[in-house]
Amino acid sequence: MGAEGRPAQASPVQQETGDHAPLAHRLRAAAVPVPELLFEKARGTLDEALARLEQRLQQSPHGADWQRFLLWDLLKRERGAGHNGRTEVLRSVLLRFRSGYPGLELADFRRVESALETYVFALEAVQLPDFAAAFSGRLEVVAAAVEGLPGTASRSALLGANEALAWLRSHGLSADVAAEAAQQLSHPNLVFRASRELLAAGVDRAVEENAPIVDCILGTRIYGSGTTRGRVVLELVPNSRQGELQALFTGMNDSQTVGYNRSAIIFTRGQTRLWGARRILVDDGGLRAMAVEAEAATRTTITGIDSSRRGVLGRLVRRVASRKAARQKPEAEVIASEHAADRFRERFASQTNQPLARGQQSFQTRFRSPMLRWDLLPQQLAFGTTTGHLLGAVAQEDAGLLAAPQQAPPIEGEPLLAVRLHESFVVNTACRLLAGRTLDREMVERLARDFLGYTTEQVHDMLFKEEGAWTMTFAAGRPLEFSIDQGGFTVTLHGRRFTSGKLGRPTRFDAMDITARYQLEVGERGLRAVRAGELQIVPADHAPGKALGARQIAQVRWVRGKFEKILKPVFERADEGLVLGGNWSQLGELLVQLESAEDGWLCLSWHQAASAPAAATGSRAAAATPPARGLAVTLAAIEEAREQQAEEP
């Protein structure tokens, strides 16, 4: 599963189909849902979810506090209003379930959040004057775009169809038709590829370790020490369903031991060939380590036999021990091999458990848990591997917007890391995170702590130092516009309301739209975004060409003073390149290459400083990029890996 309750695609590979006419026909022929039936079903699901959560809260010492925060009484009152419920009020309640507080990621809260969202859409359906006409009109928009695939549909047509399909899917379009249409019109909007060289830099290493040996073989107590020399390497296993890595060790253990069996003492030199492997699976749940596989083959040489007895008895013990040791040597080597494999398996597991646990904990605490609390977990988070790359594809959607309307441009060459980011990833994330919400100091601090690891003091120094209290409430529909083209990007923030001053008596400002245009370039300090001109700040309902009044001019000046810090003239890293930590630091400085920023896609790659290609920027990079053949080509090697697996006996 991707996000809870939403099906995730099993593979990051997107398939192209040739004839789209049958799908277009099915879309036009799709049955128009009955709003009343949608509403009754959604109401039943919501009632069940509310009952389960209410039972849980009644058993909690903090249940009353949770109910006050979640506007429980208001939610129950609006639910009881039936068809007369107010969707805008219910959406404000929905925002409380998506406010990111710890605990909201638990299943009972998530169940209500999902059911409430569905209920709001169903309520909208029964309140629409002509739901059937609205539904049929959007079906036609989607069908027309599908007919124009793969190359004749314009970008604007695809974007319109993308939005129409999202609306249809949330208002009752049959699941099978919606899924088939989404496969053609909604593609991953974040694609990345990491090379084996990058991944292996933190794993590949030479091993030389000394360890004591304590054993018992065929009644002989054995003591000594051994030195293991070998190498750990990371291999990538072709897998189209999930990422599959394998840490592989090959080496040799040289040992010197002394065995004691009654009064006999046996001195032995041994050599043990060691082989071990541990598979690591990567999927939307994080890292999963499989059991260690280990093999060992021991060969020994008896270098001497002595006895704790003296005289004739001692000579007799040595003679008997020599014959017995020679006779039992093959069996003893088999047992020694098994014991060596067991010791090596345990040691290999203990050495890999800790870093894997750290990686999984980091994934959960810094990604999955915050994304669940803020309701930002992607609808698809898929991984795959070839022998040379770890591949990933993310589809971030919103209730009213699907992911990218076209497939990602291919990844060319062999960079250490390559990323393809579509503008819809930013827009959809912003819609889920900001729509209708009030951005104040507390929310900024929680976001910065959850996703960036910043402290309250760091946030204060960056945004609120020497500033009075102020807030911005985002528009409920589309809080942000973001587009990538012509070597840069344009961002517009839609603020429904602003306040400034003390919380008791704040000064209120009208709705404002704040727009900034940035050009991307690679400078001495790596990638940077340079703002083109001043911030464009206008009242939300301002008619072009109309002069601003004195009050509006004052409000624009205040907004500009706040957002010059947020939408700065230049964004760039403080250092020149990217240097990874830990064992990965041996890669040295990684330099970014801006491949293109066109047609909604930002294409970046990272290379070692010594091998980095000449940086291309803006539209020049786009002109040098071959025509986009999509994610199916970018990840085509996964399909080859799948075929290879099918052919294996």
XYZ file of C-alpha atoms in Angstrom:
649
model
C 0.000 0.000 0.000
C 1.095 3.568 -0.601
C -0.821 5.843 1.723
C -3.122 3.977 4.087
C -6.288 2.954 2.306
C -4.935 3.770 -1.131
C -3.592 1.093 -3.452
C -0.011 1.549 -4.580
C 1.198 0.287 -7.914
C 3.305 -2.813 -7.570
C 6.097 -1.617 -9.825
C 7.611 1.750 -10.718
C 7.329 0.798 -14.378
C 4.566 2.544 -16.278
C 3.201 0.710 -19.282
C 2.189 2.385 -22.542
C -0.716 0.942 -24.482
C -1.292 1.442 -28.158
C -5.034 1.840 -28.806
C -6.824 4.238 -26.459
C -10.183 4.246 -28.264
C -11.719 1.437 -26.143
C -10.890 3.313 -22.932
C -12.340 6.541 -24.340
C -15.517 4.658 -25.218
C -15.785 3.157 -21.723
C -15.344 6.599 -20.198
C -18.151 8.087 -22.272
C -20.362 5.117 -21.465
C -19.587 5.125 -17.738
C -22.652 5.191 -15.515
C -23.355 8.440 -13.697
C -23.493 7.679 -9.968
C -26.630 8.466 -7.993
C -25.625 11.208 -5.539
C -28.043 9.993 -2.875
C -26.499 6.512 -2.912
C -22.980 7.984 -2.694
C -24.099 10.069 0.251
C -25.731 7.208 2.152
C -22.708 4.972 1.709
C -20.306 7.725 2.787
C -22.469 8.555 5.812
C -22.492 4.935 6.953
C -18.706 4.678 6.645
C -18.238 7.939 8.538
C -20.607 6.890 11.336
C -18.726 3.635 11.804
C -15.348 5.398 11.899
C -16.630 8.037 14.343
C -18.026 5.357 16.659
C -14.691 3.503 16.780
C -12.719 6.676 17.468
C -15.209 7.882 20.074
C -14.926 4.571 21.913
C -11.139 4.899 21.904
C -11.244 8.491 23.135
C -13.637 7.601 25.969
C -11.023 5.165 27.266
C -8.221 7.728 27.059
C -7.400 10.212 29.841
C -6.853 12.801 27.092
C -10.006 11.958 25.154
C -11.814 15.173 26.051
C -8.823 17.250 24.928
C -8.728 15.422 21.604
C -12.449 15.978 21.079
C -12.104 19.709 21.718
C -9.167 19.955 19.317
C -10.945 17.942 16.603
C -14.087 20.096 16.892
C -16.010 16.948 17.729
C -19.313 18.600 18.618
C -19.212 20.699 15.446
C -18.480 17.608 13.373
C -21.388 15.672 14.905
C -23.730 18.637 14.417
C -22.830 19.040 10.748
C -23.109 15.291 10.236
C -26.588 15.410 11.742
C -27.622 18.150 9.301
C -27.687 15.612 6.464
C -27.990 17.223 3.016
C -27.905 20.664 4.633
C -24.432 20.160 6.087
C -21.875 22.840 5.295
C -18.946 21.510 3.300
C -16.721 24.464 4.210
C -17.220 23.756 7.927
C -16.516 20.058 7.474
C -13.343 20.903 5.560
C -12.185 23.018 8.486
C -12.698 19.985 10.728
C -10.817 17.840 8.211
C -7.851 20.187 8.548
C -7.668 19.354 12.260
C -7.193 15.667 11.407
C -4.356 16.693 9.049
C -2.650 19.135 11.386
C 0.402 16.971 12.004
C 0.159 16.494 15.759
C 1.706 13.266 17.113
C -0.953 10.615 17.464
C -2.970 11.586 14.399
C -1.107 8.948 12.413
C -2.865 6.193 14.403
C -5.330 4.035 12.504
C -8.544 5.222 14.217
C -7.771 8.894 13.490
C -6.749 8.071 9.931
C -9.953 6.108 9.392
C -12.088 9.112 10.348
C -9.979 11.454 8.227
C -10.446 9.271 5.147
C -14.163 8.734 5.765
C -14.747 12.446 6.381
C -13.049 13.392 3.117
C -15.253 10.929 1.223
C -18.326 12.271 3.034
C -17.520 15.851 2.023
C -17.297 14.839 -1.637
C -20.598 12.952 -1.385
C -22.223 15.968 0.266
C -20.972 18.163 -2.566
C -22.545 15.728 -5.038
C -26.028 15.860 -3.492
C -25.842 19.655 -3.241
C -24.861 20.207 -6.904
C -27.874 21.485 -8.893
C -27.080 19.242 -11.876
C -24.631 16.590 -10.791
C -25.250 14.419 -13.861
C -24.287 17.203 -16.267
C -21.138 18.038 -14.268
C -20.143 14.377 -14.194
C -20.789 13.769 -17.905
C -18.937 16.933 -18.902
C -15.825 15.864 -17.085
C -16.075 12.372 -18.559
C -15.913 13.953 -22.006
C -12.853 16.019 -21.065
C -11.015 12.882 -19.918
C -12.127 10.800 -22.901
C -10.970 13.469 -25.371
C -7.557 13.644 -23.714
C -7.224 9.846 -23.753
C -7.971 9.833 -27.486
C -5.168 12.345 -27.983
C -2.543 10.091 -26.389
C 0.334 9.550 -26.651
C 1.527 12.581 -28.619
C -1.314 14.732 -29.931
C -2.897 15.850 -26.656
C -1.614 19.278 -25.613
C -0.118 19.918 -22.213
C -3.092 22.099 -21.221
C -5.510 19.343 -22.332
C -3.642 16.778 -20.247
C -3.657 19.050 -17.210
C -7.381 19.665 -17.624
C -8.073 15.957 -18.006
C -5.901 15.245 -14.982
C -8.015 17.560 -12.813
C -11.276 16.262 -14.302
C -10.315 12.652 -13.629
C -9.394 13.474 -10.040
C -12.839 15.045 -9.561
C -14.577 12.052 -11.150
C -12.620 9.586 -9.031
C -13.591 11.349 -5.822
C -17.252 11.635 -6.918
C -18.006 8.006 -7.668
C -16.491 6.996 -11.021
C -16.248 3.198 -11.080
C -12.924 2.039 -9.664
C -11.850 -0.082 -12.659
C -12.456 2.662 -15.250
C -10.819 5.270 -12.981
C -7.769 3.063 -12.456
C -7.352 2.416 -16.186
C -7.710 6.100 -17.034
C -5.319 7.089 -14.264
C -2.717 4.695 -15.663
C -2.771 6.725 -18.886
C -3.206 10.228 -17.452
C -1.472 10.110 -14.074
C 2.170 9.126 -13.798
C 4.760 9.338 -11.012
C 5.715 12.962 -10.397
C 8.994 12.235 -8.634
C 11.435 9.750 -10.158
C 14.942 9.033 -8.923
C 17.775 6.666 -9.748
C 20.808 5.908 -7.576
C 23.793 4.092 -9.036
C 25.405 1.024 -7.486
C 28.589 3.078 -7.203
C 26.813 5.583 -4.958
C 25.158 2.956 -2.773
C 28.225 0.745 -2.535
C 30.504 3.596 -1.459
C 29.108 3.299 2.060
C 29.193 -0.502 2.149
C 32.137 -1.865 0.164
C 35.143 -2.327 2.433
C 38.068 -4.554 3.279
C 37.787 -6.591 6.476
C 40.547 -7.700 8.852
C 39.391 -8.827 12.275
C 40.894 -10.859 15.100
C 38.584 -12.905 17.297
C 38.986 -15.593 19.979
C 37.881 -19.151 19.246
C 36.197 -21.297 21.893
C 34.686 -24.552 20.680
C 34.121 -28.212 21.442
C 34.462 -30.815 18.693
C 34.135 -34.571 19.298
C 34.763 -34.110 22.998
C 37.856 -31.950 22.500
C 37.746 -28.490 24.082
C 39.357 -25.994 21.706
C 40.796 -22.552 22.470
C 42.671 -20.136 20.264
C 42.265 -17.148 17.975
C 41.665 -16.463 14.337
C 42.154 -13.608 11.896
C 39.496 -13.042 9.251
C 40.500 -11.224 6.064
C 38.104 -10.551 3.253
C 35.871 -7.999 1.594
C 32.257 -6.869 1.857
C 30.652 -5.689 -1.382
C 27.148 -4.508 -2.191
C 25.342 -6.158 -5.051
C 22.046 -5.056 -6.598
C 19.676 -7.888 -7.473
C 17.282 -7.345 -10.415
C 13.781 -6.998 -8.979
C 10.815 -5.174 -10.514
C 8.606 -5.327 -7.397
C 10.900 -3.825 -4.776
C 14.466 -2.752 -4.295
C 16.707 -5.712 -3.522
C 20.262 -5.252 -2.274
C 22.700 -7.893 -1.094
C 25.667 -7.397 1.188
C 28.140 -10.122 0.193
C 31.258 -11.208 2.096
C 34.014 -13.497 0.846
C 37.185 -14.144 2.786
C 39.460 -16.451 4.745
C 40.006 -17.087 8.424
C 43.464 -18.219 9.571
C 43.476 -19.770 13.028
C 45.821 -21.172 15.630
C 44.164 -23.371 18.251
C 44.963 -25.751 21.098
C 42.648 -28.676 21.858
C 42.351 -30.493 25.191
C 40.936 -34.000 25.428
C 41.630 -35.510 28.856
C 45.437 -35.562 29.074
C 45.986 -35.125 25.295
C 46.868 -31.683 23.905
C 46.481 -31.083 20.128
C 48.005 -28.066 18.370
C 46.278 -27.141 15.105
C 46.584 -24.573 12.353
C 43.408 -24.013 10.323
C 42.180 -22.203 7.254
C 38.459 -21.569 6.761
C 36.971 -20.140 3.597
C 33.979 -17.949 4.485
C 31.058 -16.799 2.404
C 28.092 -14.828 3.650
C 25.221 -12.839 2.202
C 22.343 -10.782 3.541
C 19.485 -9.570 1.371
C 17.966 -6.165 2.108
C 14.582 -5.290 0.637
C 13.486 -1.690 0.042
C 9.797 -0.815 -0.312
C 7.292 1.788 0.866
C 7.627 0.410 4.408
C 11.376 1.083 4.541
C 14.184 -1.466 4.904
C 13.679 -5.147 5.627
C 16.659 -7.386 6.287
C 16.460 -11.091 5.543
C 18.288 -13.814 7.483
C 22.022 -14.106 6.890
C 23.133 -16.955 4.663
C 26.591 -18.331 5.498
C 28.881 -21.109 4.370
C 32.291 -22.196 5.627
C 34.846 -24.806 4.601
C 37.589 -25.601 7.116
C 40.878 -27.395 6.469
C 43.240 -28.091 9.363
C 46.828 -29.126 9.866
C 47.866 -30.767 13.133
C 51.173 -29.146 14.039
C 51.845 -31.062 17.238
C 50.469 -33.373 19.926
C 51.488 -33.316 23.547
C 50.275 -34.637 26.862
C 49.856 -33.289 30.339
C 51.298 -36.578 31.577
C 55.036 -37.341 31.735
C 57.166 -40.387 31.120
C 55.877 -43.639 29.641
C 52.231 -42.696 30.190
C 52.775 -39.413 28.370
C 54.353 -41.168 25.374
C 51.418 -43.588 25.265
C 48.879 -40.738 25.344
C 50.669 -38.962 22.470
C 50.753 -42.161 20.384
C 47.042 -42.907 20.900
C 46.058 -39.276 20.373
C 47.999 -39.115 17.067
C 46.175 -42.131 15.660
C 42.781 -40.943 16.895
C 43.276 -37.371 15.632
C 44.241 -38.605 12.161
C 41.208 -40.903 12.046
C 38.746 -38.237 13.202
C 40.214 -35.352 11.190
C 37.686 -35.468 8.256
C 34.709 -35.587 10.619
C 36.218 -32.901 12.825
C 36.692 -30.588 9.809
C 33.041 -30.986 8.822
C 31.932 -30.082 12.341
C 34.444 -27.226 12.485
C 33.019 -25.888 9.198
C 29.480 -25.964 10.572
C 30.524 -24.212 13.772
C 32.539 -21.608 11.834
C 29.517 -20.914 9.630
C 27.344 -20.463 12.724
C 29.832 -18.058 14.335
C 30.235 -16.107 11.126
C 26.475 -15.922 10.557
C 25.936 -14.533 14.037
C 28.749 -12.011 13.691
C 27.664 -10.861 10.208
C 24.107 -10.416 11.480
C 25.214 -8.424 14.530
C 27.400 -6.129 12.431
C 24.609 -5.383 9.931
C 21.671 -5.216 12.354
C 22.681 -1.913 13.905
C 23.102 0.174 10.726
C 19.955 -1.369 9.242
C 18.008 -0.551 12.394
C 19.304 3.025 12.284
C 18.263 3.325 8.658
C 14.782 1.956 9.334
C 14.330 4.166 12.381
C 15.385 7.204 10.367
C 12.907 6.276 7.622
C 10.076 5.921 10.129
C 10.785 8.955 12.296
C 11.921 11.398 9.598
C 9.664 10.318 6.743
C 6.785 7.910 7.290
C 5.476 9.068 10.680
C 5.530 12.819 9.852
C 4.014 12.137 6.435
C 1.206 10.171 8.079
C 0.544 12.877 10.669
C 0.364 15.580 7.997
C -1.540 13.300 5.574
C 1.226 13.580 2.981
C 2.128 9.941 2.431
C 2.326 9.421 -1.355
C -0.294 7.350 -3.125
C 2.556 5.402 -4.736
C 6.067 4.850 -3.475
C 7.584 2.081 -5.581
C 11.121 0.745 -5.838
C 12.976 -1.593 -8.156
C 16.545 -2.620 -8.878
C 18.689 -3.592 -11.809
C 22.267 -4.803 -11.497
C 23.435 -1.202 -11.751
C 20.745 0.988 -10.185
C 18.191 1.441 -7.440
C 15.087 2.999 -9.000
C 12.230 4.821 -7.326
C 8.954 6.384 -8.412
C 6.611 8.515 -6.297
C 3.065 9.554 -7.201
C 1.912 12.370 -4.921
C -1.746 13.153 -5.527
C -4.399 15.317 -3.955
C -8.133 14.802 -3.723
C -8.648 17.175 -6.666
C -5.417 16.594 -8.555
C -3.672 13.527 -9.882
C 0.068 13.186 -10.428
C 2.047 14.057 -13.573
C -0.036 14.058 -16.780
C 2.921 12.718 -18.779
C 5.782 10.371 -18.054
C 9.138 11.558 -16.784
C 11.961 12.386 -19.193
C 14.508 9.577 -19.430
C 17.682 9.544 -17.360
C 20.671 9.671 -19.670
C 24.267 8.636 -18.928
C 25.556 7.272 -15.642
C 25.232 9.909 -12.900
C 25.613 8.826 -9.293
C 22.133 10.169 -8.602
C 19.437 11.515 -10.904
C 16.093 13.108 -10.029
C 13.060 14.029 -12.129
C 10.579 16.306 -10.306
C 7.257 17.360 -11.833
C 5.501 20.565 -10.848
C 2.416 18.576 -9.769
C 4.423 17.066 -6.890
C 4.867 20.528 -5.388
C 1.280 21.635 -6.090
C -0.341 18.467 -4.731
C 1.831 18.434 -1.624
C 1.000 22.081 -0.980
C -2.721 21.447 -1.441
C -2.737 18.671 1.132
C -0.525 20.591 3.522
C -1.674 24.209 3.225
C -5.201 24.411 1.787
C -7.328 26.441 4.192
C -4.699 26.324 6.920
C -3.327 29.226 8.899
C 0.441 29.405 8.783
C 1.645 30.750 12.125
C 4.769 30.357 14.179
C 3.588 27.138 15.823
C 2.821 25.460 12.493
C 6.140 26.562 10.993
C 8.000 25.196 14.003
C 6.218 21.827 13.792
C 6.843 21.540 10.058
C 10.508 22.472 10.449
C 10.944 20.028 13.323
C 9.160 17.132 11.606
C 10.700 17.427 8.149
C 13.931 19.406 8.508
C 15.032 18.590 12.042
C 15.239 22.281 12.981
C 14.878 23.471 16.554
C 12.515 26.199 17.727
C 15.468 28.571 18.099
C 16.636 27.972 14.525
C 13.166 28.705 13.153
C 12.988 31.856 15.254
C 16.329 33.116 13.944
C 15.372 32.407 10.321
C 11.838 33.810 10.162
C 10.679 35.488 13.355
C 13.702 37.308 14.742
C 12.857 40.965 15.365
C 9.369 40.334 13.964
C 6.014 40.655 15.650
C 3.468 37.865 15.539
C 1.858 37.400 12.116
C -0.135 34.744 10.319
C -1.207 33.823 6.808
C -4.322 31.785 6.045
C -4.090 30.048 2.685
C -6.910 29.797 0.184
C -9.035 26.710 0.705
C -9.110 25.576 -2.918
C -5.664 26.044 -4.417
C -3.224 27.569 -1.900
C -0.280 27.553 -4.298
C 0.451 27.608 -8.023
C 3.775 26.235 -9.224
C 5.006 25.796 -12.779
C 8.346 24.742 -14.272
C 9.349 26.030 -17.694
C 11.933 28.060 -19.624
C 14.783 27.093 -17.347
C 13.122 28.093 -14.094
C 9.930 28.070 -12.080
C 7.127 30.407 -11.050
C 5.410 30.187 -7.683
C 2.242 31.995 -6.574
C 0.938 31.900 -3.001
C -2.772 32.552 -2.529
C -3.349 34.095 0.899
C -6.979 34.395 1.961
C -6.220 36.413 5.082
C -3.227 37.922 6.892
C -2.927 39.158 10.477
C -0.239 41.138 12.259
C 0.313 42.174 15.863
C -0.698 40.720 19.199
C -3.053 37.763 19.169
C -5.643 39.597 21.240
C -6.048 42.535 18.835
C -4.421 41.667 15.502
C -4.521 43.866 12.430
C -6.234 42.051 9.548
C -5.305 42.331 5.895
C -7.202 41.375 2.762
C -6.548 38.388 0.526
C -3.341 38.728 -1.495
C -1.614 36.781 -4.275
C 2.192 36.703 -4.064
C 4.131 35.671 -7.172
C 7.863 35.140 -7.718
C 9.690 33.979 -10.838
C 13.052 32.223 -10.458
C 15.657 31.210 -13.001
C 17.767 28.163 -12.211
C 21.477 28.083 -12.824
C 24.582 26.229 -11.686
C 27.079 28.578 -10.104
C 30.249 28.207 -8.092
C 28.239 26.952 -5.113
C 26.130 24.513 -7.083
C 22.496 24.904 -8.066
C 20.883 28.194 -7.259
C 17.598 29.920 -7.964
C 17.760 33.626 -8.810
C 14.604 35.686 -8.596
C 13.705 37.632 -11.697
C 12.717 41.097 -10.515
C 10.580 42.029 -7.547
C 7.827 40.077 -5.888
C 4.498 40.594 -7.605
C 1.916 41.240 -4.866
C -1.669 42.129 -5.727
C -5.042 41.852 -3.973
C -6.735 38.575 -4.872
C -9.705 40.281 -6.583
C -7.683 43.065 -8.214
C -8.545 43.854 -11.836
C -5.464 44.219 -14.092
C -4.680 47.834 -14.882
C -6.689 49.232 -11.998
C -4.798 51.472 -9.591
C -4.435 50.356 -5.978
C -5.987 52.413 -3.206
C -4.011 53.807 -0.284
C -5.102 50.990 2.045
C -4.157 48.343 -0.504
C -0.745 49.953 -1.070
C -0.065 49.817 2.673
C -1.103 46.169 2.814
C 1.085 45.279 -0.156
C 4.042 46.999 1.517
C 3.476 44.984 4.717
C 3.185 41.666 2.847
C 6.336 42.459 0.843
C 8.279 43.083 4.039
C 7.352 39.641 5.368
C 7.819 37.608 2.208
C 11.139 39.084 1.093
C 12.595 36.739 3.729
C 10.651 33.728 2.480
C 10.845 34.220 -1.302
C 14.396 35.540 -1.178
C 16.211 37.071 -4.190
C 18.614 34.096 -4.289
C 18.430 30.545 -2.967
C 21.735 28.672 -2.879
C 23.742 26.324 -0.715
C 26.317 27.751 1.656
C 28.973 25.355 0.371
C 30.053 24.561 -3.175
C 28.989 20.938 -3.536
C 27.329 18.059 -1.786
C 29.496 15.959 0.545
C 27.869 12.899 2.071
C 28.625 11.692 5.569
C 30.000 8.448 6.954
C 31.733 6.036 4.595
C 30.154 7.871 1.669
C 32.505 10.799 2.253
C 35.126 8.909 0.209
C 33.174 9.912 -2.903
C 34.324 13.455 -2.293
C 32.375 16.422 -3.517
C 29.294 15.739 -5.633
C 28.425 18.426 -8.152
C 24.939 19.012 -9.451
C 24.077 19.281 -13.119
C 20.940 21.116 -14.173
C 19.839 19.109 -17.192
C 16.594 20.929 -17.925
C 13.639 22.775 -16.438
C 10.985 22.540 -19.123
C 7.421 21.354 -19.728
C 6.714 20.910 -16.042
C 9.790 18.781 -15.266
C 12.933 19.673 -13.325
C 15.764 17.287 -14.253
C 18.854 17.163 -12.033
C 21.806 14.811 -11.654
C 24.836 14.563 -9.383
C 28.351 13.498 -10.370
C 31.704 13.207 -8.665
C 33.676 16.404 -9.048
C 36.332 14.750 -11.200
C 33.806 13.258 -13.620
C 31.059 15.883 -13.650
C 30.006 16.931 -17.165
C 29.905 20.547 -18.167
C 26.885 22.132 -16.494
C 23.941 22.929 -18.687
C 21.308 25.385 -17.623
C 17.804 26.380 -18.532
C 16.456 25.934 -22.009
C 19.910 25.100 -23.405
C 19.838 21.897 -21.373
C 16.329 21.187 -22.553
C 17.393 21.518 -26.166
C 20.195 19.016 -25.596
C 17.863 16.487 -23.989
C 16.417 13.843 -26.342
C 12.620 13.719 -26.671
C 11.074 12.366 -23.481
C 10.256 8.695 -23.872
C 8.944 8.351 -20.372
C 9.441 6.391 -17.213
C 8.860 3.115 -19.025
C 12.108 3.769 -20.897
C 13.891 5.213 -17.882
C 13.160 2.041 -15.938
C 13.055 -0.367 -18.859
C 15.832 -2.415 -17.308
C 13.400 -3.517 -14.610
C 11.310 -5.258 -17.225
C 14.430 -6.961 -18.518
C 15.189 -8.072 -14.963
C 11.668 -9.458 -14.632
C 12.132 -11.472 -17.819
C 15.458 -12.774 -16.545
C 13.809 -13.907 -13.318
C 11.050 -15.668 -15.253
C 13.617 -17.600 -17.290
C 15.524 -18.802 -14.226
C 14.798 -22.463 -13.285
